[in-house]
mmCIF file of C-alpha atoms and ligand atoms in Angstrom:
data_model
loop_
_atom_site.group_PDB
_atom_site.id
_atom_site.type_symbol
_atom_site.label_atom_id
_atom_site.label_comp_id
_atom_site.label_asym_id
_atom_site.label_seq_id
_atom_site.Cartn_x
_atom_site.Cartn_y
_atom_site.Cartn_z
ATOM 1 C CA MET A 28 28.712 15.436 5.674
ATOM 2 C CA THR A 29 28.006 16.026 9.228
ATOM 3 C CA TYR A 30 24.485 17.299 10.064
ATOM 4 C CA LEU A 31 24.411 18.473 13.718
ATOM 5 C CA LEU A 32 21.014 17.401 15.290
ATOM 6 C CA GLN A 33 19.777 19.873 17.497
ATOM 7 C CA ILE A 34 18.943 18.102 20.925
ATOM 8 C CA SER A 35 15.539 19.594 20.778
ATOM 9 C CA SER A 36 14.916 18.438 17.291
ATOM 10 C CA ILE A 37 14.502 14.895 18.839
ATOM 11 C CA VAL A 38 11.388 13.457 20.254
ATOM 12 C CA ASN A 39 9.934 10.475 21.373
ATOM 13 C CA LEU A 40 6.951 8.454 20.307
ATOM 14 C CA HIS A 41 6.870 5.744 22.927
ATOM 15 C CA ASP A 42 3.398 3.228 22.488
ATOM 16 C CA VAL A 43 0.222 5.112 23.069
ATOM 17 C CA THR A 44 -3.298 3.585 24.126
ATOM 18 C CA ASN A 45 -4.848 5.198 21.042
ATOM 19 C CA ILE A 46 -2.691 7.247 18.114
ATOM 20 C CA TRP A 47 -4.986 10.062 19.253
ATOM 21 C CA HIS A 48 -2.369 10.588 21.937
ATOM 22 C CA ILE A 49 0.381 10.779 19.424
ATOM 23 C CA PRO A 50 0.050 14.904 18.395
ATOM 24 C CA LEU A 51 -0.363 15.418 22.115
ATOM 25 C CA LEU A 52 3.428 13.680 22.317
ATOM 26 C CA LEU A 53 4.615 15.875 20.063
ATOM 27 C CA ARG A 54 3.262 18.858 21.688
ATOM 28 C CA ASP A 55 4.290 18.245 25.061
ATOM 29 C CA GLN A 56 8.012 17.838 23.313
ATOM 30 C CA LYS A 57 7.794 20.344 21.993
ATOM 31 C CA ALA A 58 7.846 19.700 18.390
ATOM 32 C CA HIS A 59 5.865 21.965 17.364
ATOM 33 C CA GLU A 60 8.552 24.519 18.442
ATOM 34 C CA ALA A 61 11.262 22.420 16.687
ATOM 35 C CA ILE A 62 9.847 22.433 13.407
ATOM 36 C CA LEU A 63 8.718 26.082 13.227
ATOM 37 C CA LYS A 64 12.641 26.720 14.103
ATOM 38 C CA VAL A 65 14.292 24.489 11.223
ATOM 39 C CA LEU A 66 11.587 26.038 8.775
ATOM 40 C CA ASP A 67 12.670 29.187 10.161
ATOM 41 C CA LEU A 68 9.306 30.483 10.415
ATOM 42 C CA GLN A 69 9.075 31.737 13.831
ATOM 43 C CA LEU A 70 8.060 35.138 13.944
ATOM 44 C CA VAL A 71 11.075 37.492 15.413
ATOM 45 C CA GLY A 72 10.342 37.918 19.407
ATOM 46 C CA LYS A 73 7.602 36.261 20.001
ATOM 47 C CA VAL A 74 6.600 33.320 21.575
ATOM 48 C CA PRO A 75 5.331 30.536 19.326
ATOM 49 C CA ARG A 76 1.567 29.969 20.031
ATOM 50 C CA GLU A 77 0.437 26.721 21.587
ATOM 51 C CA PRO A 78 -1.477 24.329 19.403
ATOM 52 C CA LYS A 79 -5.189 24.355 20.248
ATOM 53 C CA LEU A 80 -5.800 20.973 21.288
ATOM 54 C CA ALA A 81 -8.595 21.123 24.471
ATOM 55 C CA GLU A 82 -10.953 19.045 22.264
ATOM 56 C CA TRP A 83 -8.538 17.000 20.448
ATOM 57 C CA THR A 84 -7.133 15.998 24.024
ATOM 58 C CA GLU A 85 -10.619 15.903 25.248
ATOM 59 C CA ARG A 86 -11.106 12.969 22.964
ATOM 60 C CA ALA A 87 -8.375 11.115 23.002
ATOM 61 C CA SER A 88 -8.386 10.570 26.485
ATOM 62 C CA LYS A 89 -12.786 9.935 26.480
ATOM 63 C CA PHE A 90 -11.349 7.635 23.068
ATOM 64 C CA ASP A 91 -9.919 5.183 26.514
ATOM 65 C CA LYS A 92 -13.013 5.337 28.197
ATOM 66 C CA LEU A 93 -15.495 3.664 25.990
ATOM 67 C CA LYS A 94 -17.177 0.254 27.254
ATOM 68 C CA THR A 95 -20.220 0.100 25.299
ATOM 69 C CA PRO A 96 -19.150 -1.973 22.145
ATOM 70 C CA VAL A 97 -21.439 -1.643 19.021
ATOM 71 C CA LYS A 98 -20.559 -4.562 16.828
ATOM 72 C CA ILE A 99 -20.107 -3.866 12.754
ATOM 73 C CA ALA A 100 -19.250 -6.781 10.310
ATOM 74 C CA MET A 101 -17.351 -5.784 7.600
ATOM 75 C CA VAL A 102 -18.053 -7.539 4.250
ATOM 76 C CA GLY A 103 -15.222 -7.512 1.521
ATOM 77 C CA LYS A 104 -12.810 -9.119 -0.114
ATOM 78 C CA TYR A 105 -9.840 -7.860 1.331
ATOM 79 C CA THR A 106 -10.608 -8.715 5.222
ATOM 80 C CA GLY A 107 -7.300 -9.725 5.948
ATOM 81 C CA LEU A 108 -5.447 -6.342 4.809
ATOM 82 C CA SER A 109 -7.014 -4.579 6.966
ATOM 83 C CA ASP A 110 -5.381 -1.349 5.244
ATOM 84 C CA SER A 111 -7.675 -2.037 2.270
ATOM 85 C CA TYR A 112 -10.625 -0.609 4.153
ATOM 86 C CA LEU A 113 -8.112 2.073 6.416
ATOM 87 C CA SER A 114 -10.448 5.251 4.927
ATOM 88 C CA VAL A 115 -14.337 2.924 6.024
ATOM 89 C CA LEU A 116 -12.367 1.703 8.783
ATOM 90 C CA LYS A 117 -10.536 5.269 9.985
ATOM 91 C CA ALA A 118 -14.823 6.800 9.165
ATOM 92 C CA LEU A 119 -16.353 4.096 11.323
ATOM 93 C CA LEU A 120 -14.253 4.811 14.451
ATOM 94 C CA HIS A 121 -14.650 8.706 14.074
ATOM 95 C CA ALA A 122 -18.462 8.112 13.782
ATOM 96 C CA SER A 123 -18.293 5.431 16.837
ATOM 97 C CA VAL A 124 -16.210 8.091 19.173
ATOM 98 C CA ALA A 125 -19.457 10.550 18.081
ATOM 99 C CA MET A 126 -21.744 8.312 19.274
ATOM 100 C CA GLU A 127 -20.161 7.423 22.941
ATOM 101 C CA ARG A 128 -19.466 3.793 21.634
ATOM 102 C CA LYS A 129 -16.482 1.223 21.565
ATOM 103 C CA LEU A 130 -16.368 -0.084 17.740
ATOM 104 C CA VAL A 131 -15.561 -3.647 17.503
ATOM 105 C CA LEU A 132 -15.555 -4.825 13.778
ATOM 106 C CA GLU A 133 -16.137 -7.822 12.277
ATOM 107 C CA TRP A 134 -13.875 -8.559 9.304
ATOM 108 C CA VAL A 135 -15.890 -11.276 7.185
ATOM 109 C CA PRO A 136 -14.978 -12.413 4.451
ATOM 110 C CA SER A 137 -18.049 -12.354 1.352
ATOM 111 C CA CYS A 138 -16.286 -15.096 0.013
ATOM 112 C CA ASP A 139 -16.787 -17.438 2.884
ATOM 113 C CA LEU A 140 -20.979 -16.386 2.964
ATOM 114 C CA GLU A 141 -22.030 -18.067 -0.796
ATOM 115 C CA ASN A 142 -23.669 -20.980 -0.561
ATOM 116 C CA SER A 143 -20.818 -22.611 -2.390
ATOM 117 C CA ALA A 144 -18.682 -22.371 0.813
ATOM 118 C CA ALA A 145 -20.960 -24.224 2.573
ATOM 119 C CA LYS A 146 -19.396 -27.447 0.690
ATOM 120 C CA GLU A 147 -16.221 -26.421 -0.245
ATOM 121 C CA THR A 148 -15.146 -25.068 3.653
ATOM 122 C CA PRO A 149 -18.100 -25.044 5.392
ATOM 123 C CA GLU A 150 -16.425 -24.368 8.601
ATOM 124 C CA ALA A 151 -15.658 -21.129 6.953
ATOM 125 C CA HIS A 152 -19.029 -20.570 5.783
ATOM 126 C CA GLN A 153 -20.225 -21.229 9.630
ATOM 127 C CA LYS A 154 -17.838 -18.599 11.291
ATOM 128 C CA ALA A 155 -18.956 -16.246 8.128
ATOM 129 C CA TRP A 156 -22.560 -16.305 8.888
ATOM 130 C CA LYS A 157 -21.781 -16.397 12.347
ATOM 131 C CA LEU A 158 -20.344 -13.003 12.947
ATOM 132 C CA LEU A 159 -22.590 -11.436 9.645
ATOM 133 C CA LYS A 160 -25.878 -12.810 12.295
ATOM 134 C CA GLY A 161 -23.906 -11.331 15.534
ATOM 135 C CA ALA A 162 -23.666 -8.215 13.876
ATOM 136 C CA ASP A 163 -24.961 -4.938 15.442
ATOM 137 C CA GLY A 164 -24.706 -3.313 11.378
ATOM 138 C CA VAL A 165 -23.215 -3.929 7.792
ATOM 139 C CA LEU A 166 -21.204 -2.467 6.083
ATOM 140 C CA VAL A 167 -20.500 -3.130 2.192
ATOM 141 C CA PRO A 168 -17.323 -1.180 1.046
ATOM 142 C CA GLY A 169 -16.530 -0.364 -1.999
ATOM 143 C CA GLY A 170 -14.783 -2.988 -4.495
ATOM 144 C CA PHE A 171 -14.403 -3.935 -8.087
ATOM 145 C CA GLY A 172 -13.897 -7.424 -9.693
ATOM 146 C CA ASP A 173 -16.375 -10.621 -9.491
ATOM 147 C CA ARG A 174 -15.302 -12.429 -6.601
ATOM 148 C CA GLY A 175 -17.452 -12.390 -3.483
ATOM 149 C CA VAL A 176 -20.090 -10.124 -5.023
ATOM 150 C CA GLU A 177 -22.423 -13.182 -4.444
ATOM 151 C CA GLY A 178 -21.673 -12.978 -0.642
ATOM 152 C CA LYS A 179 -21.923 -9.142 -0.895
ATOM 153 C CA ILE A 180 -25.433 -10.235 -2.351
ATOM 154 C CA LEU A 181 -26.257 -12.265 0.574
ATOM 155 C CA ALA A 182 -25.757 -10.087 3.556
ATOM 156 C CA ALA A 183 -27.831 -7.120 1.637
ATOM 157 C CA THR A 184 -30.684 -10.020 1.660
ATOM 158 C CA TYR A 185 -29.923 -10.679 5.017
ATOM 159 C CA ALA A 186 -29.668 -7.487 6.494
ATOM 160 C CA ARG A 187 -32.731 -5.880 4.614
ATOM 161 C CA GLU A 188 -34.768 -9.027 5.947
ATOM 162 C CA LYS A 189 -33.498 -8.605 9.389
ATOM 163 C CA ASN A 190 -34.080 -5.248 9.448
ATOM 164 C CA VAL A 191 -30.524 -4.705 10.433
ATOM 165 C CA PRO A 192 -28.747 -1.344 9.601
ATOM 166 C CA TYR A 193 -26.759 -1.367 6.374
ATOM 167 C CA LEU A 194 -24.418 1.060 4.442
ATOM 168 C CA GLY A 195 -23.723 0.333 1.434
ATOM 169 C CA ILE A 196 -20.597 2.268 -0.599
ATOM 170 C CA CYS A 197 -20.270 2.219 -4.035
ATOM 171 C CA LEU A 198 -20.166 -1.716 -4.763
ATOM 172 C CA GLY A 199 -21.811 -2.196 -1.626
ATOM 173 C CA MET A 200 -25.102 0.686 -3.189
ATOM 174 C CA GLN A 201 -24.908 -1.524 -6.373
ATOM 175 C CA VAL A 202 -25.061 -4.883 -4.568
ATOM 176 C CA ALA A 203 -28.017 -3.502 -2.736
ATOM 177 C CA VAL A 204 -30.110 -2.747 -6.158
ATOM 178 C CA ILE A 205 -29.305 -5.842 -7.147
ATOM 179 C CA GLU A 206 -30.440 -7.521 -4.524
ATOM 180 C CA PHE A 207 -33.527 -5.981 -4.401
ATOM 181 C CA ALA A 208 -34.021 -6.754 -8.347
ATOM 182 C CA ARG A 209 -33.523 -10.300 -7.599
ATOM 183 C CA SER A 210 -35.543 -10.777 -4.262
ATOM 184 C CA VAL A 211 -38.442 -8.212 -4.490
ATOM 185 C CA MET A 212 -38.926 -7.437 -8.427
ATOM 186 C CA LYS A 213 -37.993 -11.318 -8.324
ATOM 187 C CA LEU A 214 -35.366 -10.789 -11.423
ATOM 188 C CA GLY A 215 -33.864 -13.744 -10.830
ATOM 189 C CA GLY A 216 -30.579 -13.390 -13.170
ATOM 190 C CA ALA A 217 -30.207 -9.368 -12.042
ATOM 191 C CA ASN A 218 -27.084 -8.337 -12.034
ATOM 192 C CA SER A 219 -24.099 -5.472 -12.930
ATOM 193 C CA THR A 220 -22.933 -5.775 -16.792
ATOM 194 C CA GLU A 221 -19.751 -5.816 -14.341
ATOM 195 C CA PHE A 222 -19.762 -9.196 -13.138
ATOM 196 C CA ASP A 223 -22.165 -10.638 -15.573
ATOM 197 C CA PRO A 224 -22.574 -8.822 -19.174
ATOM 198 C CA ALA A 225 -25.152 -10.609 -20.644
ATOM 199 C CA THR A 226 -27.351 -10.351 -17.928
ATOM 200 C CA ALA A 227 -31.387 -9.911 -18.834
ATOM 201 C CA SER A 228 -31.701 -7.488 -16.210
ATOM 202 C CA PRO A 229 -28.978 -4.829 -15.836
ATOM 203 C CA CYS A 230 -29.180 -2.922 -13.042
ATOM 204 C CA VAL A 231 -26.342 -2.138 -12.943
ATOM 205 C CA ILE A 232 -24.286 -0.607 -16.488
ATOM 206 C CA PHE A 233 -21.229 1.007 -17.464
ATOM 207 C CA MET A 234 -21.153 4.805 -17.519
ATOM 208 C CA PRO A 235 -21.910 6.083 -20.974
ATOM 209 C CA GLU A 236 -19.242 7.781 -20.843
ATOM 210 C CA GLY A 237 -16.300 5.538 -19.600
ATOM 211 C CA SER A 238 -13.833 3.757 -21.527
ATOM 212 C CA LYS A 239 -13.910 0.106 -21.394
ATOM 213 C CA THR A 240 -10.375 -0.529 -23.445
ATOM 214 C CA GLN A 241 -8.496 2.433 -21.936
ATOM 215 C CA MET A 242 -8.387 2.227 -17.553
ATOM 216 C CA GLY A 243 -6.797 5.150 -16.995
ATOM 217 C CA ALA A 244 -8.123 8.316 -16.031
ATOM 218 C CA THR A 245 -11.999 7.086 -17.132
ATOM 219 C CA MET A 246 -13.098 6.632 -14.289
ATOM 220 C CA ARG A 247 -16.203 8.976 -12.545
ATOM 221 C CA LEU A 248 -13.726 10.160 -9.916
ATOM 222 C CA GLY A 249 -13.124 13.229 -6.755
ATOM 223 C CA SER A 250 -16.137 15.988 -6.324
ATOM 224 C CA ARG A 251 -19.352 15.816 -7.399
ATOM 225 C CA ARG A 252 -22.309 17.497 -6.297
ATOM 226 C CA THR A 253 -25.396 14.871 -5.072
ATOM 227 C CA HIS A 254 -29.051 16.421 -4.811
ATOM 228 C CA PHE A 255 -31.604 15.053 -2.358
ATOM 229 C CA LEU A 256 -35.218 15.085 -3.851
ATOM 230 C CA ALA A 257 -37.014 14.159 -0.385
ATOM 231 C CA ASN A 258 -36.485 15.662 2.362
ATOM 232 C CA ASN A 259 -37.549 13.353 5.129
ATOM 233 C CA CYS A 260 -35.095 10.710 4.164
ATOM 234 C CA LYS A 261 -32.904 9.603 6.472
ATOM 235 C CA SER A 262 -30.070 10.994 4.386
ATOM 236 C CA ALA A 263 -31.290 14.161 3.980
ATOM 237 C CA LYS A 264 -31.933 15.036 7.537
ATOM 238 C CA LEU A 265 -28.629 12.972 8.605
ATOM 239 C CA TYR A 266 -27.160 15.962 6.436
ATOM 240 C CA GLY A 267 -29.025 18.108 8.290
ATOM 241 C CA ASN A 268 -31.562 19.253 5.830
ATOM 242 C CA ALA A 269 -29.125 19.904 3.317
ATOM 243 C CA THR A 270 -30.297 20.381 -0.594
ATOM 244 C CA SER A 271 -27.458 19.329 -1.546
ATOM 245 C CA ILE A 272 -24.015 17.685 -0.819
ATOM 246 C CA ASP A 273 -20.568 16.969 -2.401
ATOM 247 C CA GLU A 274 -19.318 14.102 -2.124
ATOM 248 C CA ARG A 275 -16.131 12.040 -3.490
ATOM 249 C CA HIS A 276 -16.290 9.622 -6.172
ATOM 250 C CA ARG A 277 -14.916 6.216 -7.830
ATOM 251 C CA HIS A 278 -16.195 4.378 -10.304
ATOM 252 C CA ARG A 279 -16.978 2.820 -13.243
ATOM 253 C CA TYR A 280 -20.346 1.478 -12.931
ATOM 254 C CA GLU A 281 -23.752 2.774 -11.959
ATOM 255 C CA VAL A 282 -27.308 2.559 -11.441
ATOM 256 C CA ASN A 283 -29.472 1.559 -15.043
ATOM 257 C CA PRO A 284 -31.362 4.718 -15.153
ATOM 258 C CA GLU A 285 -33.937 2.894 -17.157
ATOM 259 C CA MET A 286 -34.833 0.579 -14.243
ATOM 260 C CA VAL A 287 -34.780 3.201 -11.760
ATOM 261 C CA PRO A 288 -39.055 3.779 -12.873
ATOM 262 C CA LEU A 289 -39.241 0.337 -11.724
ATOM 263 C CA LEU A 290 -37.293 -0.436 -9.023
ATOM 264 C CA GLU A 291 -39.293 2.768 -7.463
ATOM 265 C CA LYS A 292 -42.042 0.994 -7.920
ATOM 266 C CA ALA A 293 -41.230 -1.723 -6.265
ATOM 267 C CA GLY A 294 -40.204 0.500 -2.913
ATOM 268 C CA LEU A 295 -36.579 1.143 -3.474
ATOM 269 C CA SER A 296 -36.636 4.647 -2.940
ATOM 270 C CA PHE A 297 -33.591 6.960 -5.354
ATOM 271 C CA VAL A 298 -33.387 9.773 -2.560
ATOM 272 C CA GLY A 299 -30.004 11.402 -4.166
ATOM 273 C CA LYS A 300 -29.434 12.085 -7.763
ATOM 274 C CA ASP A 301 -26.994 14.210 -9.247
ATOM 275 C CA GLU A 302 -27.838 17.659 -11.337
ATOM 276 C CA SER A 303 -28.637 15.717 -14.805
ATOM 277 C CA GLY A 304 -31.139 13.318 -12.467
ATOM 278 C CA ARG A 305 -29.575 10.909 -14.440
ATOM 279 C CA ARG A 306 -27.376 9.404 -12.148
ATOM 280 C CA MET A 307 -27.839 7.703 -8.966
ATOM 281 C CA GLU A 308 -26.645 8.876 -5.662
ATOM 282 C CA ILE A 309 -28.696 7.391 -2.547
ATOM 283 C CA ILE A 310 -30.578 4.752 -1.810
ATOM 284 C CA GLU A 311 -32.844 3.794 0.771
ATOM 285 C CA LEU A 312 -35.436 1.748 2.242
ATOM 286 C CA PRO A 313 -37.947 3.366 3.450
ATOM 287 C CA ASN A 314 -39.310 0.960 5.584
ATOM 288 C CA HIS A 315 -35.924 -0.113 7.118
ATOM 289 C CA VAL A 316 -34.681 0.761 10.529
ATOM 290 C CA PHE A 317 -31.945 1.985 8.387
ATOM 291 C CA PHE A 318 -30.574 0.417 4.718
ATOM 292 C CA ILE A 319 -28.770 3.328 2.928
ATOM 293 C CA GLY A 320 -26.332 2.982 -0.242
ATOM 294 C CA ALA A 321 -24.599 5.579 -1.585
ATOM 295 C CA GLN A 322 -22.675 6.000 -5.026
ATOM 296 C CA PHE A 323 -19.864 8.111 -3.083
ATOM 297 C CA HIS A 324 -17.798 7.778 -0.093
ATOM 298 C CA PRO A 325 -18.320 9.283 2.095
ATOM 299 C CA GLU A 326 -15.387 7.567 4.690
ATOM 300 C CA PHE A 327 -13.046 10.283 2.183
ATOM 301 C CA LYS A 328 -14.266 12.851 4.126
ATOM 302 C CA SER A 329 -14.583 11.400 7.382
ATOM 303 C CA ARG A 330 -12.142 13.097 10.296
ATOM 304 C CA PRO A 331 -11.957 12.679 13.732
ATOM 305 C CA GLY A 332 -13.726 15.721 14.803
ATOM 306 C CA LYS A 333 -16.385 15.678 12.200
ATOM 307 C CA PRO A 334 -17.792 12.113 11.565
ATOM 308 C CA SER A 335 -19.211 11.534 8.283
ATOM 309 C CA PRO A 336 -23.217 11.299 8.669
ATOM 310 C CA LEU A 337 -23.655 8.085 6.219
ATOM 311 C CA PHE A 338 -21.466 6.684 8.782
ATOM 312 C CA LEU A 339 -22.622 8.430 11.943
ATOM 313 C CA GLY A 340 -25.903 7.017 11.102
ATOM 314 C CA LEU A 341 -24.949 3.554 10.165
ATOM 315 C CA ILE A 342 -23.771 3.630 14.512
ATOM 316 C CA ALA A 343 -26.562 5.272 15.314
ATOM 317 C CA ALA A 344 -28.558 3.116 14.272
ATOM 318 C CA ALA A 345 -26.769 -0.147 15.384
ATOM 319 C CA SER A 346 -26.554 0.715 18.897
ATOM 320 C CA GLY A 347 -30.067 2.076 18.709
ATOM 321 C CA GLN A 348 -29.664 5.881 19.096
ATOM 322 C CA LEU A 349 -30.943 6.945 15.490
ATOM 323 C CA ASP A 350 -34.428 8.159 16.590
ATOM 324 C CA LEU A 351 -32.730 10.521 18.758
ATOM 325 C CA LEU A 352 -30.394 11.534 16.299
ATOM 326 C CA LEU A 353 -32.473 12.561 13.686
ATOM 327 C CA LYS A 354 -35.295 14.041 15.691
ATOM 328 C CA ARG A 355 -32.425 16.487 16.473
ATOM 329 C CA SER A 356 -30.401 16.529 12.728
ATOM 330 C CA CYS A 357 -34.192 17.746 11.222
ATOM 331 C CA SER A 358 -34.814 20.559 13.045
ATOM 332 C CA VAL A 359 -34.848 24.257 11.258
ATOM 333 C CA ILE A 360 -31.192 25.113 9.915
ATOM 334 C CA SER A 361 -30.166 28.356 11.098
ATOM 335 C CA SER A 362 -28.704 30.403 8.651
ATOM 336 C CA LYS A 363 -25.400 30.426 9.622
ATOM 337 C CA PRO A 364 -24.290 26.516 9.544
ATOM 338 C CA THR A 365 -23.202 25.504 13.522
ATOM 339 C CA PRO A 366 -21.776 21.719 13.873
ATOM 340 C CA PRO A 367 -23.254 19.351 15.372
ATOM 341 C CA ARG A 368 -22.480 18.883 19.176
ATOM 342 C CA TYR A 369 -23.468 16.358 21.246
ATOM 343 C CA SER A 370 -23.381 16.129 25.514
ATOM 344 C CA THR A 371 -24.227 13.339 27.904
ATOM 345 C CA ASN A 372 -27.337 13.565 28.904
ATOM 346 C CA GLY A 373 -25.970 10.896 32.404
ATOM 347 C CA THR A 374 -27.004 7.358 30.997
ATOM 348 C CA GLY A 375 -24.032 7.278 28.644
ATOM 349 C CA THR A 376 -27.172 8.476 25.747
ATOM 350 C CA ALA A 377 -25.135 10.902 22.836
ATOM 351 C CA VAL A 378 -27.748 14.037 23.458
ATOM 352 C CA LEU A 379 -27.348 15.951 19.771
ATOM 353 C CA THR A 380 -27.482 19.691 21.314
ATOM 354 C CA ILE A 381 -26.928 21.342 18.126
ATOM 355 C CA LYS A 382 -28.310 21.549 14.918
ATOM 356 C CA PRO A 383 -25.901 19.759 12.062
ATOM 357 C CA TYR A 384 -23.780 21.401 9.824
ATOM 358 C CA PRO A 385 -25.941 21.936 6.853
ATOM 359 C CA ASN A 386 -23.781 20.119 4.194
ATOM 360 C CA GLY A 387 -22.651 17.571 6.689
ATOM 361 C CA HIS A 388 -18.890 18.826 7.293
ATOM 362 C CA ALA A 389 -18.308 20.097 10.558
ATOM 363 C CA LYS A 390 -16.656 23.710 10.627
ATOM 364 C CA LYS A 391 -14.836 22.712 13.869
ATOM 365 C CA ALA A 392 -14.184 19.849 15.882
ATOM 366 C CA LEU A 393 -16.843 18.162 17.991
ATOM 367 C CA THR A 394 -17.315 18.486 21.831
ATOM 368 C CA SER A 395 -18.632 16.969 24.511
ATOM 369 C CA LEU A 396 -17.907 13.720 22.771
ATOM 370 C CA VAL A 397 -17.113 10.199 24.525
ATOM 371 C CA ASN A 398 -14.534 7.716 22.569
ATOM 372 C CA GLY A 399 -15.385 5.399 19.826
ATOM 373 C CA CYS A 400 -12.383 3.264 20.045
ATOM 374 C CA TYR A 401 -11.460 0.846 17.801
ATOM 375 C CA ALA A 402 -10.332 -2.864 19.562
ATOM 376 C CA ASN A 403 -6.245 -2.141 18.408
ATOM 377 C CA GLY A 404 -6.659 1.622 19.158
ATOM 378 C CA ASN A 405 -5.073 2.514 16.404
ATOM 379 C CA GLY A 406 -7.476 5.816 15.254
HETATM 380 N N1 LIG B 512 -15.389 1.920 -6.029
HETATM 381 C C1 LIG B 512 -15.896 1.032 -6.039
HETATM 382 O O1 LIG B 512 -16.955 0.236 -5.086
HETATM 383 C C2 LIG B 512 -16.615 0.659 -7.950
HETATM 384 C C3 LIG B 512 -17.899 0.265 -7.721
HETATM 385 C C4 LIG B 512 -17.714 -0.613 -9.301
HETATM 386 N N2 LIG B 512 -16.700 -1.758 -8.926
HETATM 387 C C5 LIG B 512 -18.005 -0.091 -10.424
HETATM 388 O O2 LIG B 512 -16.860 0.153 -11.118
HETATM 389 O O3 LIG B 512 -18.383 1.272 -10.294
#
């Protein structure tokens, strides 16, 4: 069979400084017109509308110009395979762009932080700790299985004790709870039953409605509602003083509701819960510069022009801009929500000029944002 390919249907995508330039290359070569033609979606007698890419263009070109770095240590298991954490990586990039910082990501294999690595692989151990200690912020992403968990717990201890900004996602929140129980409440053997089914202090447990024998379709998945219980907490402010938010989930274990009163008494705040009030969604340490854990995955809803509020908070805290961000975020929300908008104040510092969208998801792309830039230029 012979296909006739129209010359107008051939586009050339050469290497660009960052991936956000690609839609612009497509537009320049009128790829949108070719696609509409092939799909027979052209309006008769009308010229195809030009794609609205002004904000996108601004972001793509500013992306290339960012200089001030923000260094984030990503403490995980598959640090050799960045694609395993692609959504997290992109969410960090979106937030860095919004906060006008060049993202420098340090991959820290959690196993290498563990005490056993000091003997077995001393060089890797030293390197991992050097990377962690050199970072402006720490992120512990989601994960399954016990390999490297003790290293993640050590990273949480480090961030808590040294007042280094910390964002824990799903497993990253669970390890922060385990760490708090062990170090602050002195419950030495505290653990998740995922890693130690016989632990005497099960601060993270298997969810009652789950099934251990049937792995398919038994996870708590998808979009669920979180209700904020304290509106003076950082996360509620970051979400524009929202009373509730919808974020996406993917987990089998949860913070043990029976242990919550004890954890709270010892100083850990559970600021977001599900509608039943028994399922913990967000933790915070009130006296820490930024120590937040979320049972959900905020990275899944992050977009280039509307960064996830929790990622924005991490990057803001890691770059000394959190106070400013929170001050603006907690101003009165109008009945008609508007997206957060930033401009520069001439010193390269981001200034939030418009109140955030209450559910944390801006309806349109942020304007006046200078770029964040991940080292490989991809994003
Ligand atoms: N996505 C995750 O991080 C899951 C965390 C943990 N393994 C659980 O199933 O609850």
